[in-house]
Amino acid sequence: MAKRIHLTELGCIACEELSELGAGKEGWLVNSPNLLCALDSHSIALANRFLILIVNWGDPDAPRVKIRPDLSPIEAESITAIEWLVFDDVRVVVAGTSCGYLLVYSIAGDLIHKQMVHPSRILKLRVRGTKKDLMQETSSEEICVVLPGIIARFDGSNIQSMLQKWVQEKNSNFWDQNNRKGEPEDSGSLYQRLPYQIWSVNKNGVCVDATVTGIMPPPLLEHQSSQRYYCAVTIGEDAVISAYRLSEDRGRSLVGALLSKVVPAAASTIASFSKLIWRSNDQSPKRKPEAKTQSFARASSLTCIKDYPRKGEKLTLSPSGTLAAITDSLGRILLLDTQALVVVRLWKGYRDASCVFMEMLAKKDKGKSVIHTEPVKSDYCLCLAIHAPRKGIIEVWQMRTGPRLLTIQCAKGSKLLQPAYRFGSNSSASPYIPLEVFLLNGDSGQLSMLNRSLS
């Protein structure tokens, strides 16, 4: 009987430039908390605190691109999150910083956009989309920015419009390459601010990871309106799992509205009066104007699970947003139904594990004839790939309550990666692209893909 092969080698990222990120040391890919990875269909972006390196794993002869953002040395600013934004006509890298800035770079290293989200450390960038079907009444594509106790949401259409405008200006020779390669002195002088929503989700404790799972109905006894409500799931140290209803409305109570008007006016009056009394002839240097922060919209707590000393560590969301896999500090993995907000499955004995959802070809009945040659969405079943580094294995379990389908041995120092979401891929006219999972061996630099078929 021939041995089954569950991994397909695709390429290698080994190069001299990786030494700047710590390559060459055993376990460099997984042991450094400051090393970040983001995978695209042809490239991988790796980053440490001050450098972003783009490597084309499909073409070893392609030039590597180094991006060194102009970070604030006074604030000890560093890169804390990284992700790809993939559209039909453009691919860009987006990075989050410890000071709350969002930086968008072209694959050539040009700065396209810079914007303050909130003056706090950006923990995670999540890109996802849902298609309108029988289960989903509406479709949406979004980018979620996770900060401690805060979650922000950018609509994908706004970012796509900004990038399309940038491409048009570049092709029309109206783009100033010299200005774009360097960081501007005033972050708001050259870039149009992208609209977004932001919520405070720290009622049950500061979160270490969070995600918007999708659109949810409005609360009972509330008038119907055109605004949307979103469901968010957070994990943290105080509450293992928390769920919130997020509203687009930034309305506040009457007391809050009065304070927001009276306090700034009083402070402005006192400041003006002080200037008249203590006016000095010495002209002090003007400070750079601080970026304006956006007020929080309403967030209502729905439920939370507190189980000290258990702490939530990592969170991954299924493509539809209906399931979330959560790892905790006790070595357990919880499968959460994000619509019913209940845990539907539990795995034990997986310390330091990481999870990603994937799709595998389901077994067909031998008696049935195959009408189509190319697999369609209905041919795939949703699975959860669990990487247990202490065991040195990857397990693939069928959702929701299915059996374990595969157990794959993997080298020490390996990492599970998933290609970035493709905006517009939910179109019914485009062929279905299943959710794939890749394995990167840090010691050899070899990138492999988990096969979608069990045979």
GROMACS .gro file of C-alpha atoms in nm:
model
  455
    1MET     CA    1   0.000   0.000   0.000
    2ALA     CA    2   0.145   0.336  -0.105
    3LYS     CA    3   0.214   0.589   0.168
    4ARG     CA    4  -0.025   0.880   0.169
    5ILE     CA    5   0.127   1.222   0.114
    6HIS     CA    6  -0.058   1.500   0.290
    7LEU     CA    7   0.180   1.790   0.213
    8THR     CA    8   0.273   1.941  -0.123
    9GLU     CA    9   0.596   2.145  -0.138
   10LEU     CA   10   0.544   2.479  -0.312
   11GLY     CA   11   0.858   2.685  -0.269
   12CYS     CA   12   1.127   2.813  -0.038
   13ILE     CA   13   1.177   3.153   0.128
   14ALA     CA   14   1.540   3.101   0.232
   15CYS     CA   15   1.751   3.409   0.153
   16GLU     CA   16   2.025   3.623   0.305
   17GLU     CA   17   1.782   3.902   0.395
   18LEU     CA   18   1.609   3.676   0.648
   19SER     CA   19   1.914   3.703   0.875
   20GLU     CA   20   1.797   4.053   0.970
   21LEU     CA   21   1.486   3.891   1.116
   22GLY     CA   22   1.681   3.632   1.316
   23ALA     CA   23   1.691   3.345   1.065
   24GLY     CA   24   1.973   3.099   1.124
   25LYS     CA   25   1.891   3.042   1.488
   26GLU     CA   26   1.695   2.736   1.590
   27GLY     CA   27   1.327   2.814   1.633
   28TRP     CA   28   1.363   3.171   1.506
   29LEU     CA   29   1.023   3.160   1.335
   30VAL     CA   30   0.820   3.064   1.643
   31ASN     CA   31   1.023   3.169   1.947
   32SER     CA   32   1.039   3.544   1.884
   33PRO     CA   33   0.723   3.725   2.001
   34ASN     CA   34   0.809   4.023   1.779
   35LEU     CA   35   0.825   3.824   1.453
   36LEU     CA   36   0.510   3.858   1.242
   37CYS     CA   37   0.407   3.667   0.927
   38ALA     CA   38   0.141   3.724   0.664
   39LEU     CA   39   0.093   3.502   0.358
   40ASP     CA   40  -0.032   3.588   0.010
   41SER     CA   41  -0.093   3.361  -0.287
   42HIS     CA   42   0.262   3.425  -0.415
   43SER     CA   43   0.448   3.618  -0.146
   44ILE     CA   44   0.507   3.624   0.225
   45ALA     CA   45   0.558   3.933   0.439
   46LEU     CA   46   0.767   3.898   0.753
   47ALA     CA   47   0.824   4.175   1.003
   48ASN     CA   48   0.999   4.247   1.328
   49ARG     CA   49   0.979   4.565   1.530
   50PHE     CA   50   1.130   4.795   1.266
   51LEU     CA   51   1.153   4.607   0.934
   52ILE     CA   52   0.910   4.452   0.685
   53LEU     CA   53   1.053   4.200   0.436
   54ILE     CA   54   0.853   4.079   0.134
   55VAL     CA   55   0.970   3.753  -0.026
   56ASN     CA   56   0.820   3.594  -0.336
   57TRP     CA   57   0.815   3.226  -0.245
   58GLY     CA   58   0.700   3.122  -0.593
   59ASP     CA   59   0.995   3.286  -0.773
   60PRO     CA   60   1.331   3.256  -0.594
   61ASP     CA   61   1.490   3.500  -0.840
   62ALA     CA   62   1.241   3.778  -0.768
   63PRO     CA   63   1.390   4.074  -0.577
   64ARG     CA   64   1.318   4.100  -0.207
   65VAL     CA   65   1.161   4.421  -0.084
   66LYS     CA   66   1.262   4.582   0.245
   67ILE     CA   67   1.036   4.840   0.406
   68ARG     CA   68   1.161   5.043   0.700
   69PRO     CA   69   0.875   5.259   0.830
   70ASP     CA   70   0.967   5.595   0.978
   71LEU     CA   71   0.856   5.519   1.333
   72SER     CA   72   0.864   5.761   1.624
   73PRO     CA   73   1.178   5.712   1.839
   74ILE     CA   74   1.034   5.931   2.113
   75GLU     CA   75   0.735   5.699   2.157
   76ALA     CA   76   0.949   5.386   2.098
   77GLU     CA   77   0.707   5.302   1.818
   78SER     CA   78   0.734   4.959   1.657
   79ILE     CA   79   0.547   4.729   1.418
   80THR     CA   80   0.298   4.513   1.608
   81ALA     CA   81   0.069   4.367   1.338
   82ILE     CA   82   0.085   4.291   0.966
   83GLU     CA   83  -0.154   4.164   0.698
   84TRP     CA   84  -0.210   4.157   0.321
   85LEU     CA   85  -0.490   4.336   0.140
   86VAL     CA   86  -0.554   4.157  -0.190
   87PHE     CA   87  -0.781   4.304  -0.458
   88ASP     CA   88  -0.824   4.211  -0.824
   89ASP     CA   89  -0.593   4.486  -0.949
   90VAL     CA   90  -0.365   4.561  -0.655
   91ARG     CA   91  -0.195   4.393  -0.360
   92VAL     CA   92  -0.071   4.592  -0.061
   93VAL     CA   93   0.074   4.528   0.284
   94VAL     CA   94  -0.091   4.690   0.585
   95ALA     CA   95   0.093   4.724   0.916
   96GLY     CA   96  -0.021   4.834   1.261
   97THR     CA   97   0.208   5.007   1.511
   98SER     CA   98   0.239   5.030   1.886
   99CYS     CA   99   0.117   5.391   1.871
  100GLY     CA  100  -0.208   5.301   1.696
  101TYR     CA  101  -0.118   5.397   1.338
  102LEU     CA  102  -0.229   5.204   1.032
  103LEU     CA  103   0.030   5.204   0.749
  104VAL     CA  104  -0.047   5.083   0.397
  105TYR     CA  105   0.247   5.003   0.164
  106SER     CA  106   0.267   4.893  -0.195
  107ILE     CA  107   0.464   4.578  -0.280
  108ALA     CA  108   0.737   4.813  -0.405
  109GLY     CA  109   0.767   4.969  -0.060
  110ASP     CA  110   0.587   5.301  -0.126
  111LEU     CA  111   0.375   5.446   0.152
  112ILE     CA  112   0.016   5.475   0.027
  113HIS     CA  113  -0.176   5.566   0.341
  114LYS     CA  114  -0.116   5.650   0.705
  115GLN     CA  115  -0.391   5.696   0.962
  116MET     CA  116  -0.429   5.703   1.338
  117VAL     CA  117  -0.690   5.456   1.461
  118HIS     CA  118  -0.652   5.505   1.836
  119PRO     CA  119  -0.347   5.596   2.049
  120SER     CA  120  -0.287   5.242   2.169
  121ARG     CA  121  -0.100   4.930   2.062
  122ILE     CA  122  -0.252   4.753   1.761
  123LEU     CA  123  -0.265   4.383   1.849
  124LYS     CA  124  -0.416   4.225   1.539
  125LEU     CA  125  -0.538   4.296   1.188
  126ARG     CA  126  -0.817   4.077   1.053
  127VAL     CA  127  -0.944   4.076   0.694
  128ARG     CA  128  -1.262   3.885   0.611
  129GLY     CA  129  -1.576   3.889   0.402
  130THR     CA  130  -1.912   3.716   0.385
  131LYS     CA  131  -2.129   3.648   0.083
  132LYS     CA  132  -2.503   3.698   0.066
  133ASP     CA  133  -2.674   3.357   0.058
  134LEU     CA  134  -2.942   3.157   0.236
  135MET     CA  135  -2.758   3.188   0.567
  136GLN     CA  136  -2.639   3.548   0.526
  137GLU     CA  137  -2.894   3.817   0.441
  138THR     CA  138  -2.626   4.071   0.350
  139SER     CA  139  -2.269   4.063   0.224
  140SER     CA  140  -1.980   4.257   0.369
  141GLU     CA  141  -1.602   4.284   0.343
  142GLU     CA  142  -1.408   4.444   0.623
  143ILE     CA  143  -1.081   4.498   0.803
  144CYS     CA  144  -1.088   4.472   1.182
  145VAL     CA  145  -0.822   4.643   1.391
  146VAL     CA  146  -0.786   4.501   1.742
  147LEU     CA  147  -0.639   4.706   2.026
  148PRO     CA  148  -0.642   4.638   2.404
  149GLY     CA  149  -1.010   4.664   2.497
  150ILE     CA  150  -1.096   4.824   2.161
  151ILE     CA  151  -1.204   4.704   1.819
  152ALA     CA  152  -1.229   4.913   1.501
  153ARG     CA  153  -1.386   4.825   1.167
  154PHE     CA  154  -1.295   4.960   0.821
  155ASP     CA  155  -1.528   4.882   0.533
  156GLY     CA  156  -1.350   4.707   0.248
  157SER     CA  157  -1.517   4.923  -0.018
  158ASN     CA  158  -1.367   5.242   0.126
  159ILE     CA  159  -1.017   5.097   0.122
  160GLN     CA  160  -1.067   4.964  -0.230
  161SER     CA  161  -1.176   5.310  -0.351
  162MET     CA  162  -0.869   5.465  -0.192
  163LEU     CA  163  -0.638   5.212  -0.358
  164GLN     CA  164  -0.807   5.251  -0.696
  165LYS     CA  165  -0.754   5.626  -0.675
  166TRP     CA  166  -0.389   5.569  -0.589
  167VAL     CA  167  -0.344   5.336  -0.888
  168GLN     CA  168  -0.508   5.588  -1.121
  169GLU     CA  169  -0.287   5.871  -0.999
  170LYS     CA  170   0.021   5.655  -1.030
  171ASN     CA  171  -0.063   5.550  -1.385
  172SER     CA  172  -0.141   5.910  -1.481
  173ASN     CA  173   0.200   6.026  -1.358
  174PHE     CA  174   0.045   6.249  -1.095
  175TRP     CA  175   0.202   6.047  -0.816
  176ASP     CA  176   0.510   6.195  -0.654
  177GLN     CA  177   0.737   5.897  -0.587
  178ASN     CA  178   0.984   6.094  -0.377
  179ASN     CA  179   0.718   6.211  -0.133
  180ARG     CA  180   0.560   5.869  -0.105
  181LYS     CA  181   0.881   5.680  -0.030
  182GLY     CA  182   0.933   5.886   0.284
  183GLU     CA  183   0.692   5.939   0.568
  184PRO     CA  184   0.517   6.277   0.559
  185GLU     CA  185   0.572   6.518   0.846
  186ASP     CA  186   0.199   6.562   0.891
  187SER     CA  187   0.011   6.236   0.865
  188GLY     CA  188  -0.312   6.412   0.778
  189SER     CA  189  -0.178   6.655   0.519
  190LEU     CA  190  -0.145   6.416   0.225
  191TYR     CA  191  -0.386   6.133   0.302
  192GLN     CA  192  -0.763   6.145   0.308
  193ARG     CA  193  -0.889   5.995   0.630
  194LEU     CA  194  -1.073   5.667   0.583
  195PRO     CA  195  -1.408   5.641   0.766
  196TYR     CA  196  -1.436   5.368   1.026
  197GLN     CA  197  -1.627   5.261   1.335
  198ILE     CA  198  -1.465   5.202   1.673
  199TRP     CA  199  -1.598   5.047   1.992
  200SER     CA  200  -1.477   4.998   2.349
  201VAL     CA  201  -1.516   4.631   2.444
  202ASN     CA  202  -1.348   4.625   2.785
  203LYS     CA  203  -1.657   4.594   3.005
  204ASN     CA  204  -1.560   4.237   3.097
  205GLY     CA  205  -1.186   4.306   3.103
  206VAL     CA  206  -0.920   4.407   2.854
  207CYS     CA  207  -0.913   4.178   2.552
  208VAL     CA  208  -0.600   4.027   2.395
  209ASP     CA  209  -0.778   3.935   2.072
  210ALA     CA  210  -1.114   4.008   1.915
  211THR     CA  211  -1.310   3.984   1.592
  212VAL     CA  212  -1.633   4.103   1.436
  213THR     CA  213  -1.821   3.785   1.352
  214GLY     CA  214  -2.090   3.940   1.132
  215ILE     CA  215  -2.412   4.136   1.120
  216MET     CA  216  -2.675   4.063   1.387
  217PRO     CA  217  -3.037   4.174   1.439
  218PRO     CA  218  -3.113   4.481   1.652
  219PRO     CA  219  -3.208   4.435   2.019
  220LEU     CA  220  -3.568   4.375   2.116
  221LEU     CA  221  -3.799   4.670   2.180
  222GLU     CA  222  -3.581   4.896   1.968
  223HIS     CA  223  -3.717   5.083   1.670
  224GLN     CA  224  -3.607   4.957   1.331
  225SER     CA  225  -3.350   5.182   1.168
  226SER     CA  226  -3.115   5.182   0.876
  227GLN     CA  227  -2.808   5.136   1.097
  228ARG     CA  228  -2.639   4.798   1.125
  229TYR     CA  229  -2.556   4.600   1.435
  230TYR     CA  230  -2.250   4.375   1.451
  231CYS     CA  231  -2.158   4.090   1.682
  232ALA     CA  232  -1.807   4.087   1.827
  233VAL     CA  233  -1.629   3.814   2.021
  234THR     CA  234  -1.333   3.895   2.245
  235ILE     CA  235  -1.094   3.685   2.455
  236GLY     CA  236  -0.874   3.794   2.743
  237GLU     CA  237  -0.735   3.731   3.088
  238ASP     CA  238  -1.036   3.837   3.294
  239ALA     CA  239  -1.301   3.680   3.072
  240VAL     CA  240  -1.206   3.382   2.855
  241ILE     CA  241  -1.484   3.469   2.609
  242SER     CA  242  -1.701   3.778   2.582
  243ALA     CA  243  -1.961   3.876   2.323
  244TYR     CA  244  -2.088   4.224   2.238
  245ARG     CA  245  -2.353   4.385   2.019
  246LEU     CA  246  -2.191   4.674   1.833
  247SER     CA  247  -2.400   4.964   1.710
  248GLU     CA  248  -2.308   5.218   1.444
  249ASP     CA  249  -2.468   5.488   1.659
  250ARG     CA  250  -2.228   5.707   1.856
  251GLY     CA  251  -2.513   5.863   2.053
  252ARG     CA  252  -2.458   5.912   2.424
  253SER     CA  253  -2.673   5.985   2.724
  254LEU     CA  254  -2.794   6.338   2.800
  255VAL     CA  255  -2.535   6.380   3.077
  256GLY     CA  256  -2.258   6.261   2.849
  257ALA     CA  257  -2.370   6.497   2.573
  258LEU     CA  258  -2.376   6.793   2.814
  259LEU     CA  259  -2.033   6.710   2.952
  260SER     CA  260  -1.889   6.675   2.602
  261LYS     CA  261  -2.002   7.033   2.528
  262VAL     CA  262  -1.946   7.204   2.863
  263VAL     CA  263  -1.606   7.061   2.960
  264PRO     CA  264  -1.419   7.155   2.636
  265ALA     CA  265  -1.575   7.503   2.640
  266ALA     CA  266  -1.473   7.557   3.003
  267ALA     CA  267  -1.122   7.429   2.938
  268SER     CA  268  -1.088   7.658   2.636
  269THR     CA  269  -1.202   7.961   2.840
  270ILE     CA  270  -0.958   7.886   3.123
  271ALA     CA  271  -0.673   7.834   2.876
  272SER     CA  272  -0.746   8.166   2.702
  273PHE     CA  273  -0.762   8.349   3.035
  274SER     CA  274  -0.431   8.195   3.142
  275LYS     CA  275  -0.263   8.313   2.823
  276LEU     CA  276  -0.371   8.669   2.892
  277ILE     CA  277  -0.220   8.662   3.242
  278TRP     CA  278   0.100   8.468   3.176
  279ARG     CA  279   0.173   8.579   2.822
  280SER     CA  280   0.541   8.544   2.746
  281ASN     CA  281   0.751   8.720   2.483
  282ASP     CA  282   0.950   8.403   2.418
  283GLN     CA  283   0.815   8.215   2.122
  284SER     CA  284   0.823   7.845   2.203
  285PRO     CA  285   0.857   7.606   1.908
  286LYS     CA  286   0.530   7.479   1.769
  287ARG     CA  287   0.458   7.115   1.834
  288LYS     CA  288   0.334   6.884   1.567
  289PRO     CA  289  -0.050   6.865   1.590
  290GLU     CA  290  -0.171   6.540   1.738
  291ALA     CA  291  -0.394   6.317   1.532
  292LYS     CA  292  -0.760   6.340   1.623
  293THR     CA  293  -0.918   6.032   1.775
  294GLN     CA  294  -1.270   5.920   1.700
  295SER     CA  295  -1.531   5.878   1.971
  296PHE     CA  296  -1.657   5.529   2.052
  297ALA     CA  297  -1.987   5.394   1.925
  298ARG     CA  298  -2.219   5.198   2.151
  299ALA     CA  299  -2.124   4.844   2.252
  300SER     CA  300  -2.356   4.632   2.465
  301SER     CA  301  -2.233   4.323   2.649
  302LEU     CA  302  -2.425   4.006   2.556
  303THR     CA  303  -2.249   3.736   2.758
  304CYS     CA  304  -1.913   3.637   2.902
  305ILE     CA  305  -1.740   3.329   3.042
  306LYS     CA  306  -1.515   3.384   3.345
  307ASP     CA  307  -1.328   3.079   3.471
  308TYR     CA  308  -1.020   3.184   3.670
  309PRO     CA  309  -0.734   3.101   3.618
  310ARG     CA  310  -0.825   3.014   3.259
  311LYS     CA  311  -0.721   3.286   3.011
  312GLY     CA  312  -0.803   3.322   2.644
  313GLU     CA  313  -0.495   3.327   2.422
  314LYS     CA  314  -0.571   3.293   2.048
  315LEU     CA  315  -0.880   3.332   1.835
  316THR     CA  316  -0.956   3.222   1.480
  317LEU     CA  317  -1.281   3.266   1.288
  318SER     CA  318  -1.446   3.045   1.026
  319PRO     CA  319  -1.511   3.194   0.678
  320SER     CA  320  -1.883   3.241   0.746
  321GLY     CA  321  -1.818   3.380   1.093
  322THR     CA  322  -2.049   3.126   1.256
  323LEU     CA  323  -1.772   2.934   1.436
  324ALA     CA  324  -1.470   3.050   1.634
  325ALA     CA  325  -1.185   2.836   1.771
  326ILE     CA  326  -1.032   2.969   2.093
  327THR     CA  327  -0.722   2.842   2.270
  328ASP     CA  328  -0.673   2.903   2.641
  329SER     CA  329  -0.395   2.891   2.899
  330LEU     CA  330  -0.497   2.545   3.024
  331GLY     CA  331  -0.422   2.374   2.693
  332ARG     CA  332  -0.782   2.351   2.578
  333ILE     CA  333  -0.948   2.449   2.250
  334LEU     CA  334  -1.305   2.572   2.258
  335LEU     CA  335  -1.530   2.572   1.951
  336LEU     CA  336  -1.778   2.857   1.987
  337ASP     CA  337  -2.104   2.897   1.794
  338THR     CA  338  -2.097   3.274   1.743
  339GLN     CA  339  -2.470   3.295   1.669
  340ALA     CA  340  -2.600   3.096   1.966
  341LEU     CA  341  -2.298   3.207   2.177
  342VAL     CA  342  -2.244   2.861   2.321
  343VAL     CA  343  -1.941   2.630   2.323
  344VAL     CA  344  -2.028   2.330   2.107
  345ARG     CA  345  -1.701   2.135   2.128
  346LEU     CA  346  -1.392   2.107   2.346
  347TRP     CA  347  -1.044   1.959   2.296
  348LYS     CA  348  -0.799   1.901   2.582
  349GLY     CA  349  -0.422   1.859   2.596
  350TYR     CA  350  -0.315   2.115   2.334
  351ARG     CA  351  -0.087   2.362   2.510
  352ASP     CA  352   0.065   2.637   2.291
  353ALA     CA  353  -0.156   2.520   2.003
  354SER     CA  354  -0.267   2.732   1.709
  355CYS     CA  355  -0.575   2.673   1.494
  356VAL     CA  356  -0.690   2.765   1.143
  357PHE     CA  357  -1.003   2.668   0.955
  358MET     CA  358  -0.966   2.492   0.621
  359GLU     CA  359  -1.180   2.311   0.367
  360MET     CA  360  -1.126   1.955   0.246
  361LEU     CA  361  -1.293   1.755  -0.028
  362ALA     CA  362  -1.566   1.539   0.120
  363LYS     CA  363  -1.584   1.174   0.024
  364LYS     CA  364  -1.843   1.104  -0.248
  365ASP     CA  365  -2.064   0.799  -0.273
  366LYS     CA  366  -1.920   0.556  -0.524
  367GLY     CA  367  -2.264   0.485  -0.669
  368LYS     CA  368  -2.320   0.850  -0.766
  369SER     CA  369  -2.189   0.984  -1.094
  370VAL     CA  370  -1.987   1.302  -1.101
  371ILE     CA  371  -2.153   1.562  -1.321
  372HIS     CA  372  -1.893   1.835  -1.288
  373THR     CA  373  -1.517   1.799  -1.315
  374GLU     CA  374  -1.410   2.101  -1.111
  375PRO     CA  375  -1.506   2.085  -0.741
  376VAL     CA  376  -1.765   2.336  -0.625
  377LYS     CA  377  -1.833   2.471  -0.278
  378SER     CA  378  -2.075   2.192  -0.189
  379ASP     CA  379  -1.798   1.935  -0.247
  380TYR     CA  380  -1.594   2.070   0.046
  381CYS     CA  381  -1.645   2.024   0.417
  382LEU     CA  382  -1.528   2.269   0.682
  383CYS     CA  383  -1.244   2.144   0.903
  384LEU     CA  384  -1.023   2.275   1.180
  385ALA     CA  385  -0.646   2.227   1.156
  386ILE     CA  386  -0.480   2.218   1.499
  387HIS     CA  387  -0.104   2.259   1.523
  388ALA     CA  388   0.024   2.110   1.848
  389PRO     CA  389   0.395   2.209   1.859
  390ARG     CA  390   0.467   2.017   2.180
  391LYS     CA  391   0.346   1.697   2.009
  392GLY     CA  392   0.503   1.786   1.674
  393ILE     CA  393   0.182   1.712   1.484
  394ILE     CA  394  -0.102   1.875   1.291
  395GLU     CA  395  -0.450   1.731   1.335
  396VAL     CA  396  -0.743   1.798   1.102
  397TRP     CA  397  -1.090   1.763   1.253
  398GLN     CA  398  -1.419   1.781   1.063
  399MET     CA  399  -1.667   2.045   1.180
  400ARG     CA  400  -1.874   2.059   1.384
  401THR     CA  401  -1.878   1.723   1.554
  402GLY     CA  402  -1.701   1.511   1.294
  403PRO     CA  403  -1.404   1.280   1.348
  404ARG     CA  404  -1.033   1.345   1.320
  405LEU     CA  405  -0.949   1.308   0.952
  406LEU     CA  406  -0.570   1.347   0.949
  407THR     CA  407  -0.265   1.346   1.170
  408ILE     CA  408   0.047   1.491   1.007
  409GLN     CA  409   0.396   1.496   1.153
  410CYS     CA  410   0.568   1.834   1.126
  411ALA     CA  411   0.916   1.960   1.205
  412LYS     CA  412   0.998   2.158   1.515
  413GLY     CA  413   0.995   2.531   1.449
  414SER     CA  414   0.714   2.513   1.191
  415LYS     CA  415   0.419   2.749   1.168
  416LEU     CA  416   0.070   2.724   1.019
  417LEU     CA  417  -0.022   3.006   0.781
  418GLN     CA  418  -0.325   3.094   0.574
  419PRO     CA  419  -0.337   3.311   0.259
  420ALA     CA  420  -0.501   3.649   0.301
  421TYR     CA  421  -0.865   3.696   0.212
  422ARG     CA  422  -0.923   3.810  -0.148
  423PHE     CA  423  -1.162   4.101  -0.180
  424GLY     CA  424  -1.425   4.030  -0.442
  425SER     CA  425  -1.369   3.652  -0.427
  426ASN     CA  426  -1.726   3.606  -0.306
  427SER     CA  427  -1.863   3.689  -0.650
  428SER     CA  428  -2.088   3.415  -0.784
  429ALA     CA  429  -1.929   3.450  -1.130
  430SER     CA  430  -1.578   3.366  -1.006
  431PRO     CA  431  -1.478   3.000  -0.945
  432TYR     CA  432  -1.485   2.888  -0.585
  433ILE     CA  433  -1.150   2.903  -0.407
  434PRO     CA  434  -1.144   2.675  -0.100
  435LEU     CA  435  -0.986   2.774   0.228
  436GLU     CA  436  -0.628   2.647   0.222
  437VAL     CA  437  -0.363   2.601   0.491
  438PHE     CA  438   0.014   2.624   0.447
  439LEU     CA  439   0.299   2.501   0.665
  440LEU     CA  440   0.623   2.701   0.685
  441ASN     CA  441   0.933   2.522   0.813
  442GLY     CA  442   1.143   2.791   0.979
  443ASP     CA  443   1.468   2.592   0.979
  444SER     CA  444   1.464   2.499   0.609
  445GLY     CA  445   1.247   2.782   0.475
  446GLN     CA  446   1.031   2.529   0.291
  447LEU     CA  447   0.668   2.624   0.232
  448SER     CA  448   0.417   2.340   0.187
  449MET     CA  449   0.042   2.317   0.144
  450LEU     CA  450  -0.188   2.073   0.320
  451ASN     CA  451  -0.360   1.865   0.054
  452ARG     CA  452  -0.734   1.916   0.024
  453SER     CA  453  -0.806   1.552  -0.058
  454LEU     CA  454  -0.795   1.261   0.186
  455SER     CA  455  -0.696   1.011  -0.084
   0.00000   0.00000   0.00000
